Amino acid sequence: MSAAGPPQGANCAPSGGSAAAAAASVVGTPTTDMRAEAIAVTGLIKVWLERDGALLRVRLARPKANLVDAAMIAALHGAFVKYRDHAGLRAVLLDAEGPHFSFGASVEEHLPDRCATMLASLHALILAMLEFPAPILVAVRGQCLGGGLEVALAGGPIFAAPDAQLGQPEMKLGVFAPAASCLLPYRVNQPDAEDLLFSGRSISGAEAKTIGLVQTVAVDPEAAALAYFEQHLANKSAAALACALEAVRGAYIADVRSRLAVVERLYLDRLMQTRDANEGLVAFLAKRQPQWEHR
């Protein structure tokens, strides 16, 4: 997929994936009154501009679960594509409506007949976020699990409430988290990444700060993210920020892109051929404990 390149002299960011149709369905003409328009169009996310177009607000708006399913992924991807070339944009603030950031992905969409499409679309969104030419600040309250945490990891600094719960519970369902397997080791050290991926446990925002998963802990994470924007980003050049992002993330993005392709095949060609992966997903949907046979 491809998107229109950056306007000459505006930024130095690499081109991302094309989602023009999705973008058109998410938001209309960018204005400071985007909030109502976005709600009316999708019911999935809210998108609007603040600070005279310097800050893009993107909000998951399907509480309380804010599931990262196919529709949510398409809406998010469309919003990031649409605003990729917005002149003067210095940052994005991604947050969520309701008490929780996201319960994670749709388990139904992880079933064998649907998981290939789900993984491809989620990983395209991850790459679009990693390549976005402005910092993406992420504010987290409540639960931020599974696919929800993978989306958060694709952004920049995470601002979390002290009692937020962050985790990758996929292992409890007999599967693993492909995107998090690629992103977490860059955020935290290898042992802590493996702990979260293997145990499936959730950790508080306060604990996440101690391992580097969260950059700032605040009772009001949205306010903390906005304060960071005002103090550190609002007075910067959008063109310089875009070039700095490409400079600091070049090797990181190349590695994640390569690793995503590998782990996607591992997930589809090996994991989903196991009896236990299918048992775990079916058991979850049936609200019963899985019975592992280790094959």
PDB file of C-alpha atoms in Angstrom:
ATOM      1  CA  MET A   1       0.000   0.000   0.000  1.00  0.00           C
ATOM      2  CA  SER A   2       1.116   3.531  -0.621  1.00  0.00           C
ATOM      3  CA  ALA A   3       0.086   7.050   0.279  1.00  0.00           C
ATOM      4  CA  ALA A   4       0.799  10.446  -1.156  1.00  0.00           C
ATOM      5  CA  GLY A   5       4.265  11.643  -0.251  1.00  0.00           C
ATOM      6  CA  PRO A   6       4.901  14.527   2.153  1.00  0.00           C
ATOM      7  CA  PRO A   7       4.505  18.068   0.797  1.00  0.00           C
ATOM      8  CA  GLN A   8       7.808  19.495  -0.350  1.00  0.00           C
ATOM      9  CA  GLY A   9       9.687  21.010   2.574  1.00  0.00           C
ATOM     10  CA  ALA A  10       7.037  19.924   5.084  1.00  0.00           C
ATOM     11  CA  ASN A  11       8.578  16.774   6.514  1.00  0.00           C
ATOM     12  CA  CYS A  12      11.057  13.976   5.988  1.00  0.00           C
ATOM     13  CA  ALA A  13       8.881  11.059   7.064  1.00  0.00           C
ATOM     14  CA  PRO A  14       8.718   7.793   5.091  1.00  0.00           C
ATOM     15  CA  SER A  15       5.550   7.144   3.160  1.00  0.00           C
ATOM     16  CA  GLY A  16       2.958   4.977   4.910  1.00  0.00           C
ATOM     17  CA  GLY A  17       0.153   2.671   3.780  1.00  0.00           C
ATOM     18  CA  SER A  18      -2.760   3.891   1.711  1.00  0.00           C
ATOM     19  CA  ALA A  19      -6.175   3.841   3.320  1.00  0.00           C
ATOM     20  CA  ALA A  20      -7.885   6.610   1.403  1.00  0.00           C
ATOM     21  CA  ALA A  21     -11.289   4.979   1.448  1.00  0.00           C
ATOM     22  CA  ALA A  22     -11.080   4.324   5.168  1.00  0.00           C
ATOM     23  CA  ALA A  23      -9.880   7.880   5.767  1.00  0.00           C
ATOM     24  CA  ALA A  24     -12.774   9.330   3.834  1.00  0.00           C
ATOM     25  CA  SER A  25     -15.208   7.310   5.922  1.00  0.00           C
ATOM     26  CA  VAL A  26     -13.686   8.454   9.219  1.00  0.00           C
ATOM     27  CA  VAL A  27     -13.438  12.196   9.012  1.00  0.00           C
ATOM     28  CA  GLY A  28     -14.409  15.061   6.784  1.00  0.00           C
ATOM     29  CA  THR A  29     -12.640  18.375   6.198  1.00  0.00           C
ATOM     30  CA  PRO A  30     -10.275  19.064   9.122  1.00  0.00           C
ATOM     31  CA  THR A  31     -11.625  21.834  11.339  1.00  0.00           C
ATOM     32  CA  THR A  32     -11.483  22.692  15.014  1.00  0.00           C
ATOM     33  CA  ASP A  33     -15.021  21.304  15.259  1.00  0.00           C
ATOM     34  CA  MET A  34     -14.143  17.776  14.172  1.00  0.00           C
ATOM     35  CA  ARG A  35     -15.514  16.133  17.303  1.00  0.00           C
ATOM     36  CA  ALA A  36     -19.212  16.049  16.381  1.00  0.00           C
ATOM     37  CA  GLU A  37     -18.524  15.245  12.740  1.00  0.00           C
ATOM     38  CA  ALA A  38     -16.377  12.217  13.608  1.00  0.00           C
ATOM     39  CA  ILE A  39     -18.989  10.841  15.989  1.00  0.00           C
ATOM     40  CA  ALA A  40     -21.704  11.218  13.397  1.00  0.00           C
ATOM     41  CA  VAL A  41     -19.695   9.396  10.739  1.00  0.00           C
ATOM     42  CA  THR A  42     -18.245   6.395  12.594  1.00  0.00           C
ATOM     43  CA  GLY A  43     -19.375   5.940  16.170  1.00  0.00           C
ATOM     44  CA  LEU A  44     -15.974   4.224  16.661  1.00  0.00           C
ATOM     45  CA  ILE A  45     -13.483   7.043  17.097  1.00  0.00           C
ATOM     46  CA  LYS A  46     -13.533  10.780  17.592  1.00  0.00           C
ATOM     47  CA  VAL A  47     -11.036  12.874  15.643  1.00  0.00           C
ATOM     48  CA  TRP A  48     -10.469  16.594  15.914  1.00  0.00           C
ATOM     49  CA  LEU A  49      -7.764  19.252  15.769  1.00  0.00           C
ATOM     50  CA  GLU A  50      -6.705  21.548  18.596  1.00  0.00           C
ATOM     51  CA  ARG A  51      -4.108  24.270  19.187  1.00  0.00           C
ATOM     52  CA  ASP A  52      -4.706  25.855  15.772  1.00  0.00           C
ATOM     53  CA  GLY A  53      -4.056  22.563  14.007  1.00  0.00           C
ATOM     54  CA  ALA A  54      -0.857  21.745  15.902  1.00  0.00           C
ATOM     55  CA  LEU A  55      -2.384  18.836  17.865  1.00  0.00           C
ATOM     56  CA  LEU A  56      -4.476  16.011  16.454  1.00  0.00           C
ATOM     57  CA  ARG A  57      -6.793  14.320  18.963  1.00  0.00           C
ATOM     58  CA  VAL A  58      -7.777  10.712  18.268  1.00  0.00           C
ATOM     59  CA  ARG A  59     -10.074   8.997  20.754  1.00  0.00           C
ATOM     60  CA  LEU A  60     -11.333   5.442  20.887  1.00  0.00           C
ATOM     61  CA  ALA A  61     -15.061   5.979  21.353  1.00  0.00           C
ATOM     62  CA  ARG A  62     -16.765   2.643  21.849  1.00  0.00           C
ATOM     63  CA  PRO A  63     -16.717   2.191  25.642  1.00  0.00           C
ATOM     64  CA  LYS A  64     -16.460   0.422  27.821  1.00  0.00           C
ATOM     65  CA  ALA A  65     -14.422  -2.204  25.984  1.00  0.00           C
ATOM     66  CA  ASN A  66     -13.128  -0.086  23.062  1.00  0.00           C
ATOM     67  CA  LEU A  67     -12.347  -3.348  21.277  1.00  0.00           C
ATOM     68  CA  VAL A  68      -9.614  -3.187  18.664  1.00  0.00           C
ATOM     69  CA  ASP A  69     -11.592  -5.122  16.052  1.00  0.00           C
ATOM     70  CA  ALA A  70     -11.606  -4.830  12.266  1.00  0.00           C
ATOM     71  CA  ALA A  71     -13.849  -1.770  12.251  1.00  0.00           C
ATOM     72  CA  MET A  72     -11.819   0.045  14.912  1.00  0.00           C
ATOM     73  CA  ILE A  73      -8.545  -0.795  13.152  1.00  0.00           C
ATOM     74  CA  ALA A  74      -9.866   0.569   9.839  1.00  0.00           C
ATOM     75  CA  ALA A  75     -11.113   3.757  11.498  1.00  0.00           C
ATOM     76  CA  LEU A  76      -7.802   4.386  13.267  1.00  0.00           C
ATOM     77  CA  HIS A  77      -5.764   3.615  10.153  1.00  0.00           C
ATOM     78  CA  GLY A  78      -7.937   5.933   8.100  1.00  0.00           C
ATOM     79  CA  ALA A  79      -7.495   8.788  10.563  1.00  0.00           C
ATOM     80  CA  PHE A  80      -3.708   8.464  10.624  1.00  0.00           C
ATOM     81  CA  VAL A  81      -3.563   8.347   6.822  1.00  0.00           C
ATOM     82  CA  LYS A  82      -5.823  11.364   6.448  1.00  0.00           C
ATOM     83  CA  TYR A  83      -3.799  13.583   8.763  1.00  0.00           C
ATOM     84  CA  ARG A  84      -0.370  12.317   7.800  1.00  0.00           C
ATOM     85  CA  ASP A  85       0.341  15.376   5.635  1.00  0.00           C
ATOM     86  CA  HIS A  86      -1.492  17.970   7.726  1.00  0.00           C
ATOM     87  CA  ALA A  87       0.666  21.112   7.679  1.00  0.00           C
ATOM     88  CA  GLY A  88       2.023  22.244  11.025  1.00  0.00           C
ATOM     89  CA  LEU A  89       1.040  19.146  12.988  1.00  0.00           C
ATOM     90  CA  ARG A  90       3.372  18.730  15.957  1.00  0.00           C
ATOM     91  CA  ALA A  91       1.782  15.790  17.783  1.00  0.00           C
ATOM     92  CA  VAL A  92      -1.126  13.402  18.177  1.00  0.00           C
ATOM     93  CA  LEU A  93      -2.835  12.567  21.464  1.00  0.00           C
ATOM     94  CA  LEU A  94      -4.435   9.117  21.395  1.00  0.00           C
ATOM     95  CA  ASP A  95      -6.774   8.361  24.292  1.00  0.00           C
ATOM     96  CA  ALA A  96     -10.071   6.601  24.979  1.00  0.00           C
ATOM     97  CA  GLU A  97     -13.590   7.356  26.078  1.00  0.00           C
ATOM     98  CA  GLY A  98     -14.857   5.620  29.189  1.00  0.00           C
ATOM     99  CA  PRO A  99     -13.030   4.001  32.104  1.00  0.00           C
ATOM    100  CA  HIS A 100     -10.780   1.757  29.990  1.00  0.00           C
ATOM    101  CA  PHE A 101      -8.380   2.338  27.111  1.00  0.00           C
ATOM    102  CA  SER A 102      -9.141  -1.042  25.510  1.00  0.00           C
ATOM    103  CA  PHE A 103      -9.926  -4.601  26.531  1.00  0.00           C
ATOM    104  CA  GLY A 104      -7.980  -5.734  23.446  1.00  0.00           C
ATOM    105  CA  ALA A 105      -8.764  -7.348  20.127  1.00  0.00           C
ATOM    106  CA  SER A 106     -11.856  -9.297  19.125  1.00  0.00           C
ATOM    107  CA  VAL A 107     -11.335 -12.956  20.029  1.00  0.00           C
ATOM    108  CA  GLU A 108     -13.798 -13.974  17.305  1.00  0.00           C
ATOM    109  CA  GLU A 109     -11.508 -12.359  14.747  1.00  0.00           C
ATOM    110  CA  HIS A 110      -8.633 -14.534  16.004  1.00  0.00           C
ATOM    111  CA  LEU A 111     -10.386 -17.735  14.930  1.00  0.00           C
ATOM    112  CA  PRO A 112      -8.673 -19.654  12.092  1.00  0.00           C
ATOM    113  CA  ASP A 113     -10.908 -18.442   9.267  1.00  0.00           C
ATOM    114  CA  ARG A 114     -10.447 -14.762  10.147  1.00  0.00           C
ATOM    115  CA  CYS A 115      -7.098 -14.308  11.858  1.00  0.00           C
ATOM    116  CA  ALA A 116      -5.014 -13.762   8.697  1.00  0.00           C
ATOM    117  CA  THR A 117      -7.076 -10.738   7.697  1.00  0.00           C
ATOM    118  CA  MET A 118      -7.103  -9.437  11.259  1.00  0.00           C
ATOM    119  CA  LEU A 119      -3.321  -9.677  11.648  1.00  0.00           C
ATOM    120  CA  ALA A 120      -2.639  -8.025   8.295  1.00  0.00           C
ATOM    121  CA  SER A 121      -4.863  -5.045   9.085  1.00  0.00           C
ATOM    122  CA  LEU A 122      -3.588  -4.618  12.648  1.00  0.00           C
ATOM    123  CA  HIS A 123       0.035  -4.779  11.538  1.00  0.00           C
ATOM    124  CA  ALA A 124      -0.622  -2.246   8.772  1.00  0.00           C
ATOM    125  CA  LEU A 125      -2.027   0.105  11.430  1.00  0.00           C
ATOM    126  CA  ILE A 126       1.004  -0.500  13.664  1.00  0.00           C
ATOM    127  CA  LEU A 127       3.373   0.434  10.834  1.00  0.00           C
ATOM    128  CA  ALA A 128       1.304   3.497   9.886  1.00  0.00           C
ATOM    129  CA  MET A 129       1.578   4.714  13.475  1.00  0.00           C
ATOM    130  CA  LEU A 130       5.306   4.001  13.709  1.00  0.00           C
ATOM    131  CA  GLU A 131       5.864   5.948  10.476  1.00  0.00           C
ATOM    132  CA  PHE A 132       3.556   8.853  11.356  1.00  0.00           C
ATOM    133  CA  PRO A 133       5.525  12.113  10.944  1.00  0.00           C
ATOM    134  CA  ALA A 134       4.590  13.563  14.352  1.00  0.00           C
ATOM    135  CA  PRO A 135       4.970  12.151  17.864  1.00  0.00           C
ATOM    136  CA  ILE A 136       1.968  10.137  19.065  1.00  0.00           C
ATOM    137  CA  LEU A 137       1.328  10.631  22.782  1.00  0.00           C
ATOM    138  CA  VAL A 138      -0.829   7.924  24.358  1.00  0.00           C
ATOM    139  CA  ALA A 139      -2.973   8.430  27.484  1.00  0.00           C
ATOM    140  CA  VAL A 140      -4.104   5.260  29.253  1.00  0.00           C
ATOM    141  CA  ARG A 141      -6.704   4.699  31.943  1.00  0.00           C
ATOM    142  CA  GLY A 142      -8.150   1.422  33.202  1.00  0.00           C
ATOM    143  CA  GLN A 143      -7.396  -1.697  31.208  1.00  0.00           C
ATOM    144  CA  CYS A 144      -5.040  -1.548  28.239  1.00  0.00           C
ATOM    145  CA  LEU A 145      -4.724  -5.142  27.137  1.00  0.00           C
ATOM    146  CA  GLY A 146      -3.800  -7.299  24.152  1.00  0.00           C
ATOM    147  CA  GLY A 147      -4.363  -5.507  20.871  1.00  0.00           C
ATOM    148  CA  GLY A 148      -5.084  -2.324  22.812  1.00  0.00           C
ATOM    149  CA  LEU A 149      -1.599  -2.360  24.319  1.00  0.00           C
ATOM    150  CA  GLU A 150      -0.110  -3.184  20.909  1.00  0.00           C
ATOM    151  CA  VAL A 151      -1.729  -0.024  19.519  1.00  0.00           C
ATOM    152  CA  ALA A 152      -0.404   1.979  22.465  1.00  0.00           C
ATOM    153  CA  LEU A 153       3.087   0.532  21.920  1.00  0.00           C
ATOM    154  CA  ALA A 154       3.032   1.773  18.312  1.00  0.00           C
ATOM    155  CA  GLY A 155       2.784   5.327  19.595  1.00  0.00           C
ATOM    156  CA  GLY A 156       5.373   7.340  21.470  1.00  0.00           C
ATOM    157  CA  PRO A 157       5.443   8.064  25.203  1.00  0.00           C
ATOM    158  CA  ILE A 158       2.671   6.470  27.250  1.00  0.00           C
ATOM    159  CA  PHE A 159       1.055   8.512  30.036  1.00  0.00           C
ATOM    160  CA  ALA A 160      -0.836   6.183  32.382  1.00  0.00           C
ATOM    161  CA  ALA A 161      -2.945   6.390  35.500  1.00  0.00           C
ATOM    162  CA  PRO A 162      -1.220   4.702  38.447  1.00  0.00           C
ATOM    163  CA  ASP A 163      -3.951   2.059  38.668  1.00  0.00           C
ATOM    164  CA  ALA A 164      -4.126   1.407  34.923  1.00  0.00           C
ATOM    165  CA  GLN A 165      -3.662  -2.246  33.969  1.00  0.00           C
ATOM    166  CA  LEU A 166      -1.364  -3.027  31.035  1.00  0.00           C
ATOM    167  CA  GLY A 167      -0.749  -6.520  29.735  1.00  0.00           C
ATOM    168  CA  GLN A 168      -0.640  -9.066  26.940  1.00  0.00           C
ATOM    169  CA  PRO A 169      -2.999 -11.873  28.092  1.00  0.00           C
ATOM    170  CA  GLU A 170      -2.869 -13.808  24.803  1.00  0.00           C
ATOM    171  CA  MET A 171      -0.865 -16.685  26.312  1.00  0.00           C
ATOM    172  CA  LYS A 172      -3.820 -17.469  28.581  1.00  0.00           C
ATOM    173  CA  LEU A 173      -5.769 -18.273  25.399  1.00  0.00           C
ATOM    174  CA  GLY A 174      -3.060 -20.522  23.978  1.00  0.00           C
ATOM    175  CA  VAL A 175      -1.774 -17.931  21.495  1.00  0.00           C
ATOM    176  CA  PHE A 176       0.858 -15.186  21.502  1.00  0.00           C
ATOM    177  CA  ALA A 177       0.898 -11.481  20.655  1.00  0.00           C
ATOM    178  CA  PRO A 178       2.704 -10.967  17.323  1.00  0.00           C
ATOM    179  CA  ALA A 179       2.994  -7.166  17.312  1.00  0.00           C
ATOM    180  CA  ALA A 180       3.879  -6.962  21.005  1.00  0.00           C
ATOM    181  CA  SER A 181       6.573  -9.596  20.454  1.00  0.00           C
ATOM    182  CA  CYS A 182       8.219  -7.132  18.061  1.00  0.00           C
ATOM    183  CA  LEU A 183       7.520  -3.893  19.953  1.00  0.00           C
ATOM    184  CA  LEU A 184       7.931  -4.733  23.640  1.00  0.00           C
ATOM    185  CA  PRO A 185      11.671  -5.551  23.567  1.00  0.00           C
ATOM    186  CA  TYR A 186      12.277  -2.010  22.260  1.00  0.00           C
ATOM    187  CA  ARG A 187      10.251  -0.521  25.108  1.00  0.00           C
ATOM    188  CA  VAL A 188      11.542  -2.584  28.018  1.00  0.00           C
ATOM    189  CA  ASN A 189      14.425  -4.984  28.524  1.00  0.00           C
ATOM    190  CA  GLN A 190      14.233  -8.495  27.090  1.00  0.00           C
ATOM    191  CA  PRO A 191      13.458 -10.305  30.393  1.00  0.00           C
ATOM    192  CA  ASP A 192      10.590  -7.917  31.209  1.00  0.00           C
ATOM    193  CA  ALA A 193       9.218  -8.237  27.675  1.00  0.00           C
ATOM    194  CA  GLU A 194       9.305 -12.024  27.962  1.00  0.00           C
ATOM    195  CA  ASP A 195       7.677 -11.892  31.403  1.00  0.00           C
ATOM    196  CA  LEU A 196       4.670  -9.988  30.070  1.00  0.00           C
ATOM    197  CA  LEU A 197       4.410 -12.109  26.912  1.00  0.00           C
ATOM    198  CA  PHE A 198       4.857 -15.517  28.587  1.00  0.00           C
ATOM    199  CA  SER A 199       2.892 -14.958  31.814  1.00  0.00           C
ATOM    200  CA  GLY A 200       0.007 -13.022  30.313  1.00  0.00           C
ATOM    201  CA  ARG A 201      -0.145 -11.022  33.529  1.00  0.00           C
ATOM    202  CA  SER A 202      -1.176  -7.387  33.767  1.00  0.00           C
ATOM    203  CA  ILE A 203       0.843  -4.752  35.591  1.00  0.00           C
ATOM    204  CA  SER A 204      -0.211  -1.418  37.019  1.00  0.00           C
ATOM    205  CA  GLY A 205       0.717   1.900  35.510  1.00  0.00           C
ATOM    206  CA  ALA A 206       3.046   2.438  38.460  1.00  0.00           C
ATOM    207  CA  GLU A 207       4.862  -0.873  37.873  1.00  0.00           C
ATOM    208  CA  ALA A 208       4.941  -0.243  34.125  1.00  0.00           C
ATOM    209  CA  LYS A 209       6.813   3.006  34.844  1.00  0.00           C
ATOM    210  CA  THR A 210       9.551   1.104  36.696  1.00  0.00           C
ATOM    211  CA  ILE A 211      10.338  -1.070  33.649  1.00  0.00           C
ATOM    212  CA  GLY A 212      10.095   1.744  31.103  1.00  0.00           C
ATOM    213  CA  LEU A 213       6.830   0.670  29.505  1.00  0.00           C
ATOM    214  CA  VAL A 214       5.161   3.874  30.706  1.00  0.00           C
ATOM    215  CA  GLN A 215       6.992   7.206  30.631  1.00  0.00           C
ATOM    216  CA  THR A 216       4.745   9.229  32.956  1.00  0.00           C
ATOM    217  CA  VAL A 217       2.314   8.188  35.700  1.00  0.00           C
ATOM    218  CA  ALA A 218      -0.425  10.701  36.471  1.00  0.00           C
ATOM    219  CA  VAL A 219      -3.890  10.637  37.995  1.00  0.00           C
ATOM    220  CA  ASP A 220      -5.070  12.489  34.870  1.00  0.00           C
ATOM    221  CA  PRO A 221      -2.979  11.037  32.025  1.00  0.00           C
ATOM    222  CA  GLU A 222      -4.680  13.131  29.332  1.00  0.00           C
ATOM    223  CA  ALA A 223      -3.831  16.337  31.184  1.00  0.00           C
ATOM    224  CA  ALA A 224      -0.250  15.126  31.659  1.00  0.00           C
ATOM    225  CA  ALA A 225       0.069  14.399  27.944  1.00  0.00           C
ATOM    226  CA  LEU A 226      -1.346  17.816  27.050  1.00  0.00           C
ATOM    227  CA  ALA A 227       1.082  19.473  29.466  1.00  0.00           C
ATOM    228  CA  TYR A 228       3.958  17.593  27.815  1.00  0.00           C
ATOM    229  CA  PHE A 229       2.781  18.787  24.413  1.00  0.00           C
ATOM    230  CA  GLU A 230       2.575  22.415  25.536  1.00  0.00           C
ATOM    231  CA  GLN A 231       5.963  22.358  27.258  1.00  0.00           C
ATOM    232  CA  HIS A 232       8.010  20.277  24.831  1.00  0.00           C
ATOM    233  CA  LEU A 233       6.383  20.083  21.379  1.00  0.00           C
ATOM    234  CA  ALA A 234       4.067  23.023  20.682  1.00  0.00           C
ATOM    235  CA  ASN A 235       6.918  25.456  20.020  1.00  0.00           C
ATOM    236  CA  LYS A 236       8.917  23.088  17.789  1.00  0.00           C
ATOM    237  CA  SER A 237       9.116  22.968  14.001  1.00  0.00           C
ATOM    238  CA  ALA A 238       6.841  20.292  12.527  1.00  0.00           C
ATOM    239  CA  ALA A 239       9.361  19.750   9.739  1.00  0.00           C
ATOM    240  CA  ALA A 240      12.197  19.226  12.231  1.00  0.00           C
ATOM    241  CA  LEU A 241      10.099  16.836  14.329  1.00  0.00           C
ATOM    242  CA  ALA A 242       9.250  14.762  11.254  1.00  0.00           C
ATOM    243  CA  CYS A 243      12.899  14.482  10.289  1.00  0.00           C
ATOM    244  CA  ALA A 244      13.898  13.663  13.865  1.00  0.00           C
ATOM    245  CA  LEU A 245      11.322  10.879  14.000  1.00  0.00           C
ATOM    246  CA  GLU A 246      12.663   9.354  10.798  1.00  0.00           C
ATOM    247  CA  ALA A 247      16.234   9.657  12.050  1.00  0.00           C
ATOM    248  CA  VAL A 248      15.657   8.057  15.432  1.00  0.00           C
ATOM    249  CA  ARG A 249      13.218   5.371  14.242  1.00  0.00           C
ATOM    250  CA  GLY A 250      14.741   4.324  10.922  1.00  0.00           C
ATOM    251  CA  ALA A 251      16.428   1.109  12.096  1.00  0.00           C
ATOM    252  CA  TYR A 252      13.627   0.407  14.588  1.00  0.00           C
ATOM    253  CA  ILE A 253      10.904   0.580  11.936  1.00  0.00           C
ATOM    254  CA  ALA A 254      12.899  -1.515   9.476  1.00  0.00           C
ATOM    255  CA  ASP A 255      13.404  -4.206  12.110  1.00  0.00           C
ATOM    256  CA  VAL A 256       9.769  -4.186  13.245  1.00  0.00           C
ATOM    257  CA  ARG A 257       8.539  -4.395   9.644  1.00  0.00           C
ATOM    258  CA  SER A 258      10.783  -7.389   9.000  1.00  0.00           C
ATOM    259  CA  ARG A 259       9.923  -9.081  12.289  1.00  0.00           C
ATOM    260  CA  LEU A 260       6.172  -8.559  11.844  1.00  0.00           C
ATOM    261  CA  ALA A 261       6.292 -10.503   8.576  1.00  0.00           C
ATOM    262  CA  VAL A 262       8.152 -13.362  10.282  1.00  0.00           C
ATOM    263  CA  VAL A 263       5.955 -13.597  13.377  1.00  0.00           C
ATOM    264  CA  GLU A 264       2.798 -13.297  11.288  1.00  0.00           C
ATOM    265  CA  ARG A 265       3.809 -16.445   9.389  1.00  0.00           C
ATOM    266  CA  LEU A 266       4.756 -18.149  12.670  1.00  0.00           C
ATOM    267  CA  TYR A 267       1.317 -17.341  14.044  1.00  0.00           C
ATOM    268  CA  LEU A 268      -0.600 -18.503  10.970  1.00  0.00           C
ATOM    269  CA  ASP A 269       1.506 -21.435   9.764  1.00  0.00           C
ATOM    270  CA  ARG A 270       2.506 -22.990  13.082  1.00  0.00           C
ATOM    271  CA  LEU A 271       0.571 -21.673  16.042  1.00  0.00           C
ATOM    272  CA  MET A 272      -2.871 -21.825  14.434  1.00  0.00           C
ATOM    273  CA  GLN A 273      -2.187 -25.392  13.311  1.00  0.00           C
ATOM    274  CA  THR A 274      -1.931 -26.487  16.944  1.00  0.00           C
ATOM    275  CA  ARG A 275      -4.807 -28.028  18.803  1.00  0.00           C
ATOM    276  CA  ASP A 276      -4.202 -25.882  21.909  1.00  0.00           C
ATOM    277  CA  ALA A 277      -4.453 -22.529  20.114  1.00  0.00           C
ATOM    278  CA  ASN A 278      -7.861 -23.433  18.760  1.00  0.00           C
ATOM    279  CA  GLU A 279      -8.925 -24.885  22.107  1.00  0.00           C
ATOM    280  CA  GLY A 280      -7.926 -21.723  23.957  1.00  0.00           C
ATOM    281  CA  LEU A 281      -9.898 -19.425  21.683  1.00  0.00           C
ATOM    282  CA  VAL A 282     -12.983 -21.645  21.670  1.00  0.00           C
ATOM    283  CA  ALA A 283     -12.824 -22.053  25.450  1.00  0.00           C
ATOM    284  CA  PHE A 284     -12.673 -18.306  25.955  1.00  0.00           C
ATOM    285  CA  LEU A 285     -15.728 -17.749  23.787  1.00  0.00           C
ATOM    286  CA  ALA A 286     -17.539 -20.558  25.603  1.00  0.00           C
ATOM    287  CA  LYS A 287     -16.568 -19.011  28.971  1.00  0.00           C
ATOM    288  CA  ARG A 288     -14.854 -22.182  30.212  1.00  0.00           C
ATOM    289  CA  GLN A 289     -11.339 -23.141  31.203  1.00  0.00           C
ATOM    290  CA  PRO A 290      -9.205 -24.467  28.341  1.00  0.00           C
ATOM    291  CA  GLN A 291      -7.989 -28.057  28.449  1.00  0.00           C
ATOM    292  CA  TRP A 292      -4.437 -28.135  27.149  1.00  0.00           C
ATOM    293  CA  GLU A 293      -3.035 -31.183  25.397  1.00  0.00           C
ATOM    294  CA  HIS A 294       0.329 -29.509  24.613  1.00  0.00           C
ATOM    295  CA  ARG A 295       0.061 -30.084  20.893  1.00  0.00           C
TER     296      ARG A 295
END
